[in-house]
PDB file of C-alpha atoms in Angstrom:
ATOM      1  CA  UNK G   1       0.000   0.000   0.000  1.00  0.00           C
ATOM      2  CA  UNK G   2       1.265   3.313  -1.076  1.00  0.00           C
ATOM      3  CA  UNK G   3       2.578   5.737   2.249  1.00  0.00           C
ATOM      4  CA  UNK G   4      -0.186   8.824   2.397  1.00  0.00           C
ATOM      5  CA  UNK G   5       1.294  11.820   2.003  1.00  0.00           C
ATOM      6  CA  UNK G   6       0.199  14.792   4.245  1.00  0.00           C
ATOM      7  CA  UNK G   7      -0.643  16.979   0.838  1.00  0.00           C
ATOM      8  CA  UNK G   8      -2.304  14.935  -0.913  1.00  0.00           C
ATOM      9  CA  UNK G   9      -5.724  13.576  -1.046  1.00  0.00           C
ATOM     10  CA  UNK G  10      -7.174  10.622  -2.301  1.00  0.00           C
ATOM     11  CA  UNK G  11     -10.370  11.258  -4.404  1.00  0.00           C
ATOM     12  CA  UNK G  12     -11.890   8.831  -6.621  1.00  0.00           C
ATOM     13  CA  UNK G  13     -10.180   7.466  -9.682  1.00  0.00           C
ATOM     14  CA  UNK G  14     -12.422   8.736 -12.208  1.00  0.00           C
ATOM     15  CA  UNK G  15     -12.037  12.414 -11.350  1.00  0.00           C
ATOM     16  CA  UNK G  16      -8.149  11.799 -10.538  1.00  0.00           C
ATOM     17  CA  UNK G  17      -5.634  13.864 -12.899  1.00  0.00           C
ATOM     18  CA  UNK G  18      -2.963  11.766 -14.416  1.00  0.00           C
ATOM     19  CA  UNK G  19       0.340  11.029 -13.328  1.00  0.00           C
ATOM     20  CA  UNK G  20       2.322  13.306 -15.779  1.00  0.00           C
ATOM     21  CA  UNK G  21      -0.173  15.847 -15.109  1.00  0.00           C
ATOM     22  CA  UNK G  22      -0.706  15.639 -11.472  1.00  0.00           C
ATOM     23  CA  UNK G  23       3.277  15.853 -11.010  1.00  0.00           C
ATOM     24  CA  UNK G  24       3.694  18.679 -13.424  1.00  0.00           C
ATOM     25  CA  UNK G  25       0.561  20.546 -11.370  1.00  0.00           C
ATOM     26  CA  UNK G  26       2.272  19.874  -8.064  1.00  0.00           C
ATOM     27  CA  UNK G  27       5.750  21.329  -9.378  1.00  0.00           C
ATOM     28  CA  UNK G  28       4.269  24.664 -10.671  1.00  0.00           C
ATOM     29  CA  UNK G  29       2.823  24.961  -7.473  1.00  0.00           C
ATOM     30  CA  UNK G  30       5.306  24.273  -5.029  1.00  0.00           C
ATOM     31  CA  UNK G  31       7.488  27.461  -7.525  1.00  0.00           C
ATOM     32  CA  UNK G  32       4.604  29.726  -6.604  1.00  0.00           C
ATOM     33  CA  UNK G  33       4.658  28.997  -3.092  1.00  0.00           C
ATOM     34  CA  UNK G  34       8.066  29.810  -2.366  1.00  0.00           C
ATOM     35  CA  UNK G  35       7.945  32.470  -4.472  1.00  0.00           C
ATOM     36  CA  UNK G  36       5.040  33.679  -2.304  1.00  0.00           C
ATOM     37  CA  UNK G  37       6.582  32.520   0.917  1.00  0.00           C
ATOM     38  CA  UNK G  38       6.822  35.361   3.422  1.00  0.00           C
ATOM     39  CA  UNK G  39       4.381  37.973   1.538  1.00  0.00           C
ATOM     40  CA  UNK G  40       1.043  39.150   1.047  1.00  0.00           C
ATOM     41  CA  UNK G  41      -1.211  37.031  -1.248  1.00  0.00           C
ATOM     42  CA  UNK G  42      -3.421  38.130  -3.894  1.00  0.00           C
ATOM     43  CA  UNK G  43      -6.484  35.371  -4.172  1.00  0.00           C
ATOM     44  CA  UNK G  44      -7.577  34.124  -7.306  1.00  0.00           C
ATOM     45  CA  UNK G  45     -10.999  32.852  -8.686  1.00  0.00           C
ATOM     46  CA  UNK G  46     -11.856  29.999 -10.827  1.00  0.00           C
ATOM     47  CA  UNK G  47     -15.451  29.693 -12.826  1.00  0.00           C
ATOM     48  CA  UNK G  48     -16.661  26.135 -13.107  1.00  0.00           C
ATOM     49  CA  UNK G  49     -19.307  24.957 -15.886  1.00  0.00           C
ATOM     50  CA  UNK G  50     -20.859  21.842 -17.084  1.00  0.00           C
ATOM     51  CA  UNK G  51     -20.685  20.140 -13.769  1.00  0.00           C
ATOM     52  CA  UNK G  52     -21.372  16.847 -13.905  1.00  0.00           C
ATOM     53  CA  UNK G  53     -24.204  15.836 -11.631  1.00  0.00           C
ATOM     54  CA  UNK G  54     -23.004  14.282  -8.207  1.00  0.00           C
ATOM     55  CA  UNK G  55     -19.992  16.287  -8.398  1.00  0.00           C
ATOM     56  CA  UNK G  56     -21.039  18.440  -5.239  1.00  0.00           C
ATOM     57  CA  UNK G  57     -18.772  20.374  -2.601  1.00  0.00           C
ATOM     58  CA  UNK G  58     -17.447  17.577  -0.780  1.00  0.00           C
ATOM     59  CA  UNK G  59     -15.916  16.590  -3.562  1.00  0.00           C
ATOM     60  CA  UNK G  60     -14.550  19.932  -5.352  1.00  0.00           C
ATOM     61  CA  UNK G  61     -13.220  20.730  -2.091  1.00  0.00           C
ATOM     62  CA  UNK G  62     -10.811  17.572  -2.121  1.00  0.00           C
ATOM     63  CA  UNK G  63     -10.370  17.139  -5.774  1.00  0.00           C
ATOM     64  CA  UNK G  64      -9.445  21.274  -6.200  1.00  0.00           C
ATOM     65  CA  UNK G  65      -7.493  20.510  -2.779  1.00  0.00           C
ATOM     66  CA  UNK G  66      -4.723  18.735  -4.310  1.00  0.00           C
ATOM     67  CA  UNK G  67      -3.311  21.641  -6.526  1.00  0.00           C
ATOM     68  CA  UNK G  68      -3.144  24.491  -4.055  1.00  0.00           C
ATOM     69  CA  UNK G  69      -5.276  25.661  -0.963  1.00  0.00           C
ATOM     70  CA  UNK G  70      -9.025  26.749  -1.315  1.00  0.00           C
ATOM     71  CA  UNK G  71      -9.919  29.313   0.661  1.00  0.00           C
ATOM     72  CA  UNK G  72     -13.892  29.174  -0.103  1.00  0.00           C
ATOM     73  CA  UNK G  73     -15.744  27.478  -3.012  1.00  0.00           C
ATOM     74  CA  UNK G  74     -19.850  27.718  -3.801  1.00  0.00           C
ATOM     75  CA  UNK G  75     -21.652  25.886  -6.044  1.00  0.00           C
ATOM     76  CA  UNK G  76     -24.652  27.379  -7.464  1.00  0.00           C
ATOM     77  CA  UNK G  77     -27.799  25.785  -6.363  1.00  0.00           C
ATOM     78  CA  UNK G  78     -31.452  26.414  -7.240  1.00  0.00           C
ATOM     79  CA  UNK G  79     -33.488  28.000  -4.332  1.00  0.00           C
ATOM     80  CA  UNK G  80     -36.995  26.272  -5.431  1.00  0.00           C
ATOM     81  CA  UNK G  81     -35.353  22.547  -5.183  1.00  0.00           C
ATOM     82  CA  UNK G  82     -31.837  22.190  -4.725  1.00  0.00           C
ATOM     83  CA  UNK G  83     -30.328  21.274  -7.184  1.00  0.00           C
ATOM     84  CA  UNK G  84     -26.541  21.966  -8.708  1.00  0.00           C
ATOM     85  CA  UNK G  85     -27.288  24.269 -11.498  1.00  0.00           C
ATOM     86  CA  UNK G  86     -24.184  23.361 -13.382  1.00  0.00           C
ATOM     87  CA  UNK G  87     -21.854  25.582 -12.569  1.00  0.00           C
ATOM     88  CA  UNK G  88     -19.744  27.072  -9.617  1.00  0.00           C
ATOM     89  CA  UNK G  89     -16.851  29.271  -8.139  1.00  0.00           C
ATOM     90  CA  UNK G  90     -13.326  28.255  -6.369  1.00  0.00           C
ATOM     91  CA  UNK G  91     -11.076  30.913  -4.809  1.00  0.00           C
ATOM     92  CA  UNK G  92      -7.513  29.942  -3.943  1.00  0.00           C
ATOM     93  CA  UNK G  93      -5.405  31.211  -2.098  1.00  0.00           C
ATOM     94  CA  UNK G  94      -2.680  32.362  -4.702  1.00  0.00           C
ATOM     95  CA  UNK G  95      -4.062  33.981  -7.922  1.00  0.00           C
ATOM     96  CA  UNK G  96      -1.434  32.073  -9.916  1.00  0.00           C
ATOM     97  CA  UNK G  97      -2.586  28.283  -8.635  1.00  0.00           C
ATOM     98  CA  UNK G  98      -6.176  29.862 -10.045  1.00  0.00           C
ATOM     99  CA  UNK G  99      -4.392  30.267 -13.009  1.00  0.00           C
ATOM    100  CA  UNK G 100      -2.430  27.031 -13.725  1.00  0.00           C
ATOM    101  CA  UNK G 101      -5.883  25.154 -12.569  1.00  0.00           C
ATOM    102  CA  UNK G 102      -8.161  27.117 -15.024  1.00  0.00           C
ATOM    103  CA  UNK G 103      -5.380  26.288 -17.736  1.00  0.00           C
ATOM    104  CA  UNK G 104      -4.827  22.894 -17.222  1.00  0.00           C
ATOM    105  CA  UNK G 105      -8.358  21.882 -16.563  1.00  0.00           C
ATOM    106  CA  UNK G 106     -10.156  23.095 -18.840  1.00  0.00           C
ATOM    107  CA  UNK G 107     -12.277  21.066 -21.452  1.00  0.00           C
ATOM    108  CA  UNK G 108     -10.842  18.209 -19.013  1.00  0.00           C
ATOM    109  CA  UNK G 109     -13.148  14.858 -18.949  1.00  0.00           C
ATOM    110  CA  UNK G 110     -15.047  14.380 -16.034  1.00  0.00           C
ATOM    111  CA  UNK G 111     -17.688  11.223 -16.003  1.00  0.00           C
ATOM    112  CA  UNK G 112     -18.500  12.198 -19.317  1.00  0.00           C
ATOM    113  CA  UNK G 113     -18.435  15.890 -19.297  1.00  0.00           C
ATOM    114  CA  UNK G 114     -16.274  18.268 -20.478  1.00  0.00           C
ATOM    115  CA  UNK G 115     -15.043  20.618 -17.504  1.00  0.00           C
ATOM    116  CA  UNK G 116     -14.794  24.272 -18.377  1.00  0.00           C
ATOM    117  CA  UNK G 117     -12.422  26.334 -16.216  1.00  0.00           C
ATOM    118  CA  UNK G 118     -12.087  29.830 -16.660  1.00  0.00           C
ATOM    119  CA  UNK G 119      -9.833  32.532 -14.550  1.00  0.00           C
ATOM    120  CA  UNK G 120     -11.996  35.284 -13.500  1.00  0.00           C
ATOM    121  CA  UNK G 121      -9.602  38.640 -12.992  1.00  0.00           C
ATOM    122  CA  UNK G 122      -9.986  40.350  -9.408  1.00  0.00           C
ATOM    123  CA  UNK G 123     -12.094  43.436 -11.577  1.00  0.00           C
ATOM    124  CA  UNK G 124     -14.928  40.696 -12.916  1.00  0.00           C
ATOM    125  CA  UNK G 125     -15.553  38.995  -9.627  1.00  0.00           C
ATOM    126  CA  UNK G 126     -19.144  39.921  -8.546  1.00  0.00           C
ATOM    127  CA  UNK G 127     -18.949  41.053  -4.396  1.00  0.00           C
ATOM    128  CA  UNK G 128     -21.414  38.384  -3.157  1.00  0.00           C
ATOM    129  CA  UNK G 129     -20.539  35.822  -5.487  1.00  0.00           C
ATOM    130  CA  UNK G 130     -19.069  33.751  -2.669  1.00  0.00           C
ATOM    131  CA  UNK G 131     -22.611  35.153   0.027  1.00  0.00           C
ATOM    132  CA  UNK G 132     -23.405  31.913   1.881  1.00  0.00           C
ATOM    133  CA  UNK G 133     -20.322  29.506   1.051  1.00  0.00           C
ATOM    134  CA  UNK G 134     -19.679  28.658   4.672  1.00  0.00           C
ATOM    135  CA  UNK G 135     -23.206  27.404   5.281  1.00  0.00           C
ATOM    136  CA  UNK G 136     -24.147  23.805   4.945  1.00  0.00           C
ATOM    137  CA  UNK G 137     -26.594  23.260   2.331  1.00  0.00           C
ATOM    138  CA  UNK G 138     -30.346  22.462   4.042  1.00  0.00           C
ATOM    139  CA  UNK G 139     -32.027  20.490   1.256  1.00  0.00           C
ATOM    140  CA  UNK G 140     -35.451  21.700   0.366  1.00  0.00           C
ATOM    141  CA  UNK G 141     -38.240  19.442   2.051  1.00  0.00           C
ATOM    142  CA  UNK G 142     -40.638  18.834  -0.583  1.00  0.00           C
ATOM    143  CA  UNK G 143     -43.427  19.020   1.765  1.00  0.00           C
ATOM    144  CA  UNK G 144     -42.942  22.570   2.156  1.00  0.00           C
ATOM    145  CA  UNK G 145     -43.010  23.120  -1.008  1.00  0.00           C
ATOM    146  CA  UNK G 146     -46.173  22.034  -1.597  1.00  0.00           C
ATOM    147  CA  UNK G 147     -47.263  23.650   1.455  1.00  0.00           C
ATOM    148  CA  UNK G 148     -46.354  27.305  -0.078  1.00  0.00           C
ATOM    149  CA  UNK G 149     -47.915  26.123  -3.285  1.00  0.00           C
ATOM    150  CA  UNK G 150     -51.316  25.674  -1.881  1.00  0.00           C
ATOM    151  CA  UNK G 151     -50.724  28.793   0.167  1.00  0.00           C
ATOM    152  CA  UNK G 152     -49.502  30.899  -2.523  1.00  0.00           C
ATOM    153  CA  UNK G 153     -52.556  33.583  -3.563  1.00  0.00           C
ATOM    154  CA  UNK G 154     -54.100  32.539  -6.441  1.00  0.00           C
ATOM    155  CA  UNK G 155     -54.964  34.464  -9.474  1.00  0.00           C
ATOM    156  CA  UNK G 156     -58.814  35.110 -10.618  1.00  0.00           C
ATOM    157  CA  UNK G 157     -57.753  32.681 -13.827  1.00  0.00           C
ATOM    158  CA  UNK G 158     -56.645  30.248 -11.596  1.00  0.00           C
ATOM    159  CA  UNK G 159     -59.435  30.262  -9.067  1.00  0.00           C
ATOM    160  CA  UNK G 160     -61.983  29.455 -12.237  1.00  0.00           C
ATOM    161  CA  UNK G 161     -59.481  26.768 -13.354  1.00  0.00           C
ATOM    162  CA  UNK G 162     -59.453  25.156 -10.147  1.00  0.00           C
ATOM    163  CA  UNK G 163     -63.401  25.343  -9.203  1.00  0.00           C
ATOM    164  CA  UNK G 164     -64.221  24.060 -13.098  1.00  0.00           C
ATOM    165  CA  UNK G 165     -61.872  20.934 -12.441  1.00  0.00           C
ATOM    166  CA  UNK G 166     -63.542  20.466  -8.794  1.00  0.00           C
ATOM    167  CA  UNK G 167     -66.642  21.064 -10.667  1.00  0.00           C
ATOM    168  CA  UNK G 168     -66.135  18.298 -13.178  1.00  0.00           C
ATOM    169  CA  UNK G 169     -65.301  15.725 -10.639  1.00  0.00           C
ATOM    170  CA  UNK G 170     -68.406  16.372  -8.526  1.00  0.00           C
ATOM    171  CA  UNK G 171     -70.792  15.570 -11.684  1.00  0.00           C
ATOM    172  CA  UNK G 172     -68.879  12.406 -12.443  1.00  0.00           C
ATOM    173  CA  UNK G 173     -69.168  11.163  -8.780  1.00  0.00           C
ATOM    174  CA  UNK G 174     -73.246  12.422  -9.304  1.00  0.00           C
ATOM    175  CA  UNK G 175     -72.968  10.911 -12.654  1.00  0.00           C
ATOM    176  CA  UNK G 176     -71.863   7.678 -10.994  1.00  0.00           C
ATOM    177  CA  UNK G 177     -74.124   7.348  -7.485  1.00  0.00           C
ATOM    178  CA  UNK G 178     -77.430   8.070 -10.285  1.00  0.00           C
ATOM    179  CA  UNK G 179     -76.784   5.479 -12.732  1.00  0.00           C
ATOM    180  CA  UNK G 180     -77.075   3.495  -9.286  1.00  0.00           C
ATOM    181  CA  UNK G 181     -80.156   4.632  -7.854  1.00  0.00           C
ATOM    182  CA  UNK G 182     -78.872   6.803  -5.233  1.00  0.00           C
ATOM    183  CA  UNK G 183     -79.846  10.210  -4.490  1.00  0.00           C
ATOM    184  CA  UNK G 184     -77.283  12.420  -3.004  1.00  0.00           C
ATOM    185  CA  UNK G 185     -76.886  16.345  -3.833  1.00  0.00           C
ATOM    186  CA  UNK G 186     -73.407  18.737  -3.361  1.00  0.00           C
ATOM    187  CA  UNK G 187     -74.323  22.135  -3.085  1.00  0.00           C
ATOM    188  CA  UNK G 188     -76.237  22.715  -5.805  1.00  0.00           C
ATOM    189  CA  UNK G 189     -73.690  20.916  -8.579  1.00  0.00           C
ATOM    190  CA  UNK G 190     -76.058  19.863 -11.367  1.00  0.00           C
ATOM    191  CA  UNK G 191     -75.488  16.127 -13.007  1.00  0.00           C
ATOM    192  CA  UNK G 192     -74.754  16.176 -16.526  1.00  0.00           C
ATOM    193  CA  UNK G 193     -76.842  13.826 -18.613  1.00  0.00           C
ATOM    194  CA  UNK G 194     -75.823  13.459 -22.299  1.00  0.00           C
ATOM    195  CA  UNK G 195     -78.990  13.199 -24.410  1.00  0.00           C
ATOM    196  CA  UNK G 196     -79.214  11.164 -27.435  1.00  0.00           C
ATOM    197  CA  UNK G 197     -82.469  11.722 -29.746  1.00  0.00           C
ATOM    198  CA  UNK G 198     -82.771   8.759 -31.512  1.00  0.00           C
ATOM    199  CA  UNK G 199     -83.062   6.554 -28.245  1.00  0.00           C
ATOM    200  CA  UNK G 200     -85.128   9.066 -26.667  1.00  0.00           C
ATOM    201  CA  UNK G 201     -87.775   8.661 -29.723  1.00  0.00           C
ATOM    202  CA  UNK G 202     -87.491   5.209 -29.240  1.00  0.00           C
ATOM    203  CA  UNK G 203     -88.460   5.008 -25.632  1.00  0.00           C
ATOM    204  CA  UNK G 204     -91.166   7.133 -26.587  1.00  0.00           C
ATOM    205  CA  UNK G 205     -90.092  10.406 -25.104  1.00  0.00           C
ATOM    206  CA  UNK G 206     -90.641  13.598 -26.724  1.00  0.00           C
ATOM    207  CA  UNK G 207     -87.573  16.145 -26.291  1.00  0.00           C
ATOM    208  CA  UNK G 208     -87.489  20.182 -26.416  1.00  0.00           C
ATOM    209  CA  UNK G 209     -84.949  22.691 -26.361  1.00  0.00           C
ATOM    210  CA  UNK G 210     -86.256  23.487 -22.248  1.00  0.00           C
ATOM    211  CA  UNK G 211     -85.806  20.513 -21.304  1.00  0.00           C
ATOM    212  CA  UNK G 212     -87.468  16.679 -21.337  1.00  0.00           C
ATOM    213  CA  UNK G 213     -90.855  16.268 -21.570  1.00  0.00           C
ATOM    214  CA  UNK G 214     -91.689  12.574 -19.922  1.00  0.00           C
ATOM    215  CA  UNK G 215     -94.812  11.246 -21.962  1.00  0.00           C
ATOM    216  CA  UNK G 216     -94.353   7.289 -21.629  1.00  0.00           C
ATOM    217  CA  UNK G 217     -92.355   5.309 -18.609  1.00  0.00           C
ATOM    218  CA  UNK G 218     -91.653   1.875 -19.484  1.00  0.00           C
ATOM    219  CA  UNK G 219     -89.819   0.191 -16.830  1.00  0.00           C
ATOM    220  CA  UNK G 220     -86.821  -1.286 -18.129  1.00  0.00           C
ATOM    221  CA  UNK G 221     -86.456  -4.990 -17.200  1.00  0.00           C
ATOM    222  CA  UNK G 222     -82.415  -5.041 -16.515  1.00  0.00           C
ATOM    223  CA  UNK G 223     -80.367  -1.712 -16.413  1.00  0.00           C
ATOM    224  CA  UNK G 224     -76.432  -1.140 -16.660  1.00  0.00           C
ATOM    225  CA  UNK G 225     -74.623   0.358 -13.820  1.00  0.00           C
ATOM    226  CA  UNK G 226     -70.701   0.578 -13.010  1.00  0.00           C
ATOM    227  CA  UNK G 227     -71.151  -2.641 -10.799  1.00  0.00           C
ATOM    228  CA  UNK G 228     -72.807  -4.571 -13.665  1.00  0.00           C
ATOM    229  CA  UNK G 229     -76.070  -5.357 -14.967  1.00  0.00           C
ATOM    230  CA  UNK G 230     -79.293  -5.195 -12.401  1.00  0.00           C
ATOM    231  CA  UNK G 231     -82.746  -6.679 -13.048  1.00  0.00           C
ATOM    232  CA  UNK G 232     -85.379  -3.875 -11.812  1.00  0.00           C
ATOM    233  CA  UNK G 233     -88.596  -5.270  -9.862  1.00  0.00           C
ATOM    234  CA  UNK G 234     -91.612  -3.959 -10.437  1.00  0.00           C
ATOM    235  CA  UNK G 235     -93.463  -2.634  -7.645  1.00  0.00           C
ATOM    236  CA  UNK G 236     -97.418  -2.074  -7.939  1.00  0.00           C
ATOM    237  CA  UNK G 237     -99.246   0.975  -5.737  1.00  0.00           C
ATOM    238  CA  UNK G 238    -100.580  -2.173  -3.059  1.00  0.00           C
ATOM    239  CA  UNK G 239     -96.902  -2.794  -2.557  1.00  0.00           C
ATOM    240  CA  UNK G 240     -96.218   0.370  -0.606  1.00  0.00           C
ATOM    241  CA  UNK G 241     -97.159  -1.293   2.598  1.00  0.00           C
ATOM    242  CA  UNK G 242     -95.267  -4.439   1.981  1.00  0.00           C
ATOM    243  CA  UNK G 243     -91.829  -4.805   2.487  1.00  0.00           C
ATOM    244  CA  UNK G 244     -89.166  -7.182   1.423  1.00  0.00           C
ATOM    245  CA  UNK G 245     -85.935  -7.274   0.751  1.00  0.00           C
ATOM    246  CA  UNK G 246     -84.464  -6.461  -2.405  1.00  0.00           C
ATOM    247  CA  UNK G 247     -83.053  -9.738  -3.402  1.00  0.00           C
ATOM    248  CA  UNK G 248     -78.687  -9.531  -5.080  1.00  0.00           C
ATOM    249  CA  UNK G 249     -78.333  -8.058  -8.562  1.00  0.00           C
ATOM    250  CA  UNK G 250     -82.032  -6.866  -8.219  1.00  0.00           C
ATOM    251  CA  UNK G 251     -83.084  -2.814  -7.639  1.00  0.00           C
ATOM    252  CA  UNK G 252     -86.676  -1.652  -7.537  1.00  0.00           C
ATOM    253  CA  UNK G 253     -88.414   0.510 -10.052  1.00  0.00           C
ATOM    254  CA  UNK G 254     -89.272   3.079  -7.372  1.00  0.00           C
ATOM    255  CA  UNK G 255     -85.270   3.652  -6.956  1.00  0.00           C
ATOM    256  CA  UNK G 256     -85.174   4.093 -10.669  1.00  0.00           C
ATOM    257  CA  UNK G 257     -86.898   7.690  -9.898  1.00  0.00           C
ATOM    258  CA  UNK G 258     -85.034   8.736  -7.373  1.00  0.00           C
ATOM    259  CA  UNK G 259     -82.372  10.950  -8.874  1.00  0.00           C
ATOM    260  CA  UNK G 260     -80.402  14.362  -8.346  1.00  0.00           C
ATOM    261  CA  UNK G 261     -81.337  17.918 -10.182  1.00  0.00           C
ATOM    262  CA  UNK G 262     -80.203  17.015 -13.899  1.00  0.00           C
ATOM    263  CA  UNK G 263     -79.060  19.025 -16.023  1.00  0.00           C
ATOM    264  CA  UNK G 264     -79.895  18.056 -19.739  1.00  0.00           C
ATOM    265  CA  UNK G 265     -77.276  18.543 -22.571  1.00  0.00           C
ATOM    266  CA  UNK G 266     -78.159  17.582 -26.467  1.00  0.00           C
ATOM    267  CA  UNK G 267     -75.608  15.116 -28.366  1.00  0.00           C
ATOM    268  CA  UNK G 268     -76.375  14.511 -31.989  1.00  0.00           C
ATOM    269  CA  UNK G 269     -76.390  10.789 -32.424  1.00  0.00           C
ATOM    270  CA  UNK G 270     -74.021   9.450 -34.468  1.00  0.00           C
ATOM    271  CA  UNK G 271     -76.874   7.878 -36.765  1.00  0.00           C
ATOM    272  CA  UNK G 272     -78.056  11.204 -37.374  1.00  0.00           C
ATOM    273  CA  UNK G 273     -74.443  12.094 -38.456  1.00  0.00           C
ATOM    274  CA  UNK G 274     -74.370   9.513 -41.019  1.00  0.00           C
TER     275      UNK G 274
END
């Protein structure tokens, strides 16, 4: 096993420089801090782009670590979820290690990604561009998320969007619960029937543009529901003070009445169309 040097770190192979390169690096750098041994230090910046994804500050911090010492490093993340935008900033300590970095990694291959390095002179270097680098990242909790979404104020637009859709959903559940026989109302949310002529002419029910006009009521023998088919018992005016029980896959004709407030919209039959 290979003795650890003290500067050096060991990062994973597939972000690791080569051996030509990495010695090269490490010479230039040891020049420049003799050089600067003893004196004041001017910092420099490095820009970072096409980031690959899972290449997060942890990471820069020991890969970058290796050439020369980083004095702070941020990697621009997106307020609304989290996530690495791409691109980020690394100030070292000596403006010339910022230099022989952005030089020799540039366009360098990084799990599949070209790395672009660029020195950024003292003059271009935005005053907050490093606000916030010392504070551990708190991941968004996606439950608060949605929490400000449903709290956010809503627009008029959106308010109609939201109580059509709610709207909708109510008439399919009435929809549903009156092809069954069961009455039930929700605040004054209509059912939608679709009306087809043809089979209301042939039931022997006359049809007008106010409404339905009920001139004949044959009781159907079996009628369709979501559950499956349901044979309908006939009930006579002398039944009313007998009861019995509805035997399975039966419904009386008395429930057959017993619907919501129903709206009625015309459909052109596709007979008609022909």
């Amino acid at each position: 096993m290979a003795t650890k040097h003290v500067s050096e770190v060991f990062v994973p192979k597939t972000i690791e420089l080569d051996d030509t390169e990495k010695s090269k690096l490490q010479t230039d750098v040891q020049k420049i801090k003799k050089k600067k041994k003893g004196g004041s230090t001017t910092r420099g910046v490095v820009y970072l782009g096409h980031i690959p994804l899972g290449f997060y500050e942890p990471d820069m911090k020991k890969f970058f670590g290796q050439f020369g010492r980083v004095t702070r490093l941020r990697l621009s993340r997106s307020k609304k979820t989290g996530r690495s935008k791409g691109y980020a900033f690394v100030e070292f300590l000596h403006e010339d290690v910022a230099k022989i970095v952005a030089s020799t990694l540039n366009n360098y291959l990084m799990f599949m990604r070209l790395l672009k390095c660029e020195f950024m002179p003292k003059d271009k270097v935005h005053p907050e561009t490093f606000k916030g680098c010392h504070k551990k990242f708190a991941p968004v909790k996606s439950a608060s998320v949605a929490a400000d979404r449903h709290n956010k104020t809503k627009t008029e637009a959106q308010v109609k969007r939201s109580q059509a859709r709610q709207t909708k959903k109510s008439r399919a559940v009435l929809n549903k619960l009156s092809e069954m026989g069961i009455e039930y109302s929700l605040g004054g949310v209509e059912v939608c029937v679709w009306i087809d002529r043809v089979k209301l002419s042939e039931m022997g029910i006359e049809y007008s543009l106010g409404g339905v006009e009920k001139t004949q009521s044959p009781v159907p023998q079996m009628i369709k529901t979501p559950g499956g088919k349901l044979h309908v018992l006939k009930e006579d005016s002398g039944d009313a003070e007998v009861t019995f029980k509805t035997p399975p896959g039966a419904i009386k004709s008395s429930r057959l009445s017993m619907t919501p407030k129903v709206k009625v919209v015309q459909r052109r039959s596709k007979r008609l169309q022909k």
